[in-house]
Amino acid sequence: VQLQASGGGLVQTGDSLRLSCAASGRIFSSHVMGWFRQAPGKEREFVAAIRWGVGNTYYADSVKGRLLISRDNAKNTVYLQMNSLRPEDTAVYYCAAATYYSDSARHYGSWGQGTQVTVSS
């Protein structure tokens, strides 16, 4: 699976942003698509994931209620709608694909190139 993330940018506190991840290659209903983020000097952390087939979603506690993951199977695209953004959301956001659900980056075998999100206070 090849992944291409886009949609990052510079926004202000409280603003919204939608990230997109275009997927290509052999995508199966069993695949799980995830979003991770990495801030400077910090480890990559799990943000959200969605099962490609049935659409079950999973979120990190820190983003529940503010970020929403969704997918459009016809467009082979996964989205991350980010609302009420905070300065602590500033990071490079990566989309990734795995063959089963996990909140650990080491279980995701395919990664997009990352897109920068900067939230100013």
Tab-separated table of C-alpha atoms in Angstrom, residues 2-103:
chain	number	residue	atom	x	y	z
A	2	GLN	CA	1.294	3.425	-0.946
A	3	LEU	CA	0.099	6.460	0.979
A	4	GLN	CA	0.188	10.182	0.267
A	5	ALA	CA	-0.791	12.622	3.012
A	6	SER	CA	-1.811	16.213	2.408
A	7	GLY	CA	-3.753	19.093	3.915
A	8	GLY	CA	-1.454	20.397	6.611
A	9	GLY	CA	-0.838	24.059	7.210
A	10	LEU	CA	-0.542	26.940	9.641
A	11	VAL	CA	-3.696	27.723	11.593
A	12	GLN	CA	-4.697	29.538	14.758
A	13	THR	CA	-5.960	28.096	18.025
A	14	GLY	CA	-9.562	27.010	17.669
A	15	ASP	CA	-9.397	26.627	13.891
A	16	SER	CA	-10.204	23.480	11.919
A	17	LEU	CA	-8.199	21.581	9.347
A	18	ARG	CA	-8.807	18.441	7.311
A	19	LEU	CA	-5.997	16.096	6.411
A	20	SER	CA	-6.285	13.633	3.562
A	21	CYS	CA	-4.449	10.402	2.892
A	22	ALA	CA	-4.716	8.962	-0.602
A	23	ALA	CA	-4.038	5.239	-0.742
A	24	SER	CA	-3.055	3.133	-3.713
A	25	GLY	CA	-2.061	-0.455	-4.258
A	26	ARG	CA	-3.751	-3.548	-2.881
A	27	ILE	CA	-6.107	-2.429	-0.145
A	28	PHE	CA	-8.171	-5.058	1.601
A	29	SER	CA	-11.198	-4.676	3.823
A	30	SER	CA	-9.113	-6.030	6.680
A	31	HIS	CA	-6.668	-3.149	6.454
A	32	VAL	CA	-6.563	-0.549	9.194
A	33	MET	CA	-5.626	3.020	8.303
A	34	GLY	CA	-4.128	5.123	11.037
A	35	TRP	CA	-2.983	8.644	11.728
A	36	PHE	CA	0.042	9.317	13.881
A	37	ARG	CA	1.820	12.530	14.769
A	38	GLN	CA	5.291	13.475	15.854
A	39	ALA	CA	6.199	16.739	17.498
A	40	PRO	CA	9.817	17.968	17.649
A	41	GLY	CA	11.789	16.028	20.239
A	42	LYS	CA	8.947	13.625	20.924
A	43	GLU	CA	8.127	10.102	19.890
A	44	ARG	CA	5.592	9.359	17.206
A	45	GLU	CA	2.195	8.937	18.830
A	46	PHE	CA	-1.079	7.362	17.815
A	47	VAL	CA	-3.925	9.722	16.940
A	48	ALA	CA	-6.712	7.706	15.329
A	49	ALA	CA	-7.418	4.663	13.200
A	50	ILE	CA	-10.222	3.235	11.110
A	51	ARG	CA	-10.939	-0.226	9.786
A	52	TRP	CA	-11.092	0.029	6.011
A	53	GLY	CA	-13.939	-2.445	5.597
A	54	VAL	CA	-16.411	-1.975	8.446
A	55	GLY	CA	-15.371	1.543	9.418
A	56	ASN	CA	-14.785	0.992	13.151
A	57	THR	CA	-12.859	3.915	14.574
A	58	TYR	CA	-10.329	4.302	17.376
A	59	TYR	CA	-8.948	7.448	18.993
A	60	ALA	CA	-6.269	8.526	21.390
A	61	ASP	CA	-7.807	9.957	24.555
A	62	SER	CA	-6.138	13.296	23.903
A	63	VAL	CA	-8.076	13.870	20.683
A	64	LYS	CA	-11.459	12.311	21.396
A	65	GLY	CA	-14.277	14.706	20.622
A	66	ARG	CA	-12.072	17.044	18.572
A	67	LEU	CA	-10.654	14.894	15.784
A	68	LEU	CA	-12.685	12.671	13.522
A	69	ILE	CA	-11.318	9.964	11.226
A	70	SER	CA	-13.301	8.816	8.216
A	71	ARG	CA	-12.755	7.115	4.892
A	72	ASP	CA	-14.132	7.197	1.381
A	73	ASN	CA	-13.683	3.745	-0.050
A	74	ALA	CA	-14.597	4.866	-3.570
A	75	LYS	CA	-11.791	7.433	-3.516
A	76	ASN	CA	-9.378	5.239	-1.531
A	77	THR	CA	-8.907	8.147	0.820
A	78	VAL	CA	-8.802	8.495	4.583
A	79	TYR	CA	-9.498	11.829	6.250
A	80	LEU	CA	-8.689	13.358	9.603
A	81	GLN	CA	-11.003	16.236	10.447
A	82	MET	CA	-9.330	18.324	13.117
A	83	ASN	CA	-11.470	20.752	15.087
A	84	SER	CA	-10.766	23.111	17.987
A	85	LEU	CA	-7.072	22.881	17.291
A	86	ARG	CA	-4.604	23.668	20.066
A	87	PRO	CA	-0.913	24.571	20.011
A	88	GLU	CA	-0.136	21.117	21.423
A	89	ASP	CA	-1.569	19.595	18.231
A	90	THR	CA	1.417	21.016	16.354
A	91	ALA	CA	3.281	18.114	14.769
A	92	VAL	CA	4.014	16.305	11.553
A	93	TYR	CA	1.044	14.066	10.844
A	94	TYR	CA	1.544	10.720	9.151
A	95	CYS	CA	-0.950	8.277	7.735
A	96	ALA	CA	-0.133	4.610	7.885
A	97	ALA	CA	-1.586	1.227	7.006
A	98	ALA	CA	-1.609	-2.016	8.953
A	99	THR	CA	-3.151	-5.428	8.530
A	100	TYR	CA	-4.720	-5.330	11.976
A	101	TYR	CA	-5.618	-2.679	14.530
A	102	SER	CA	-2.909	-1.388	16.814
A	103	ASP	CA	-2.099	1.936	18.441
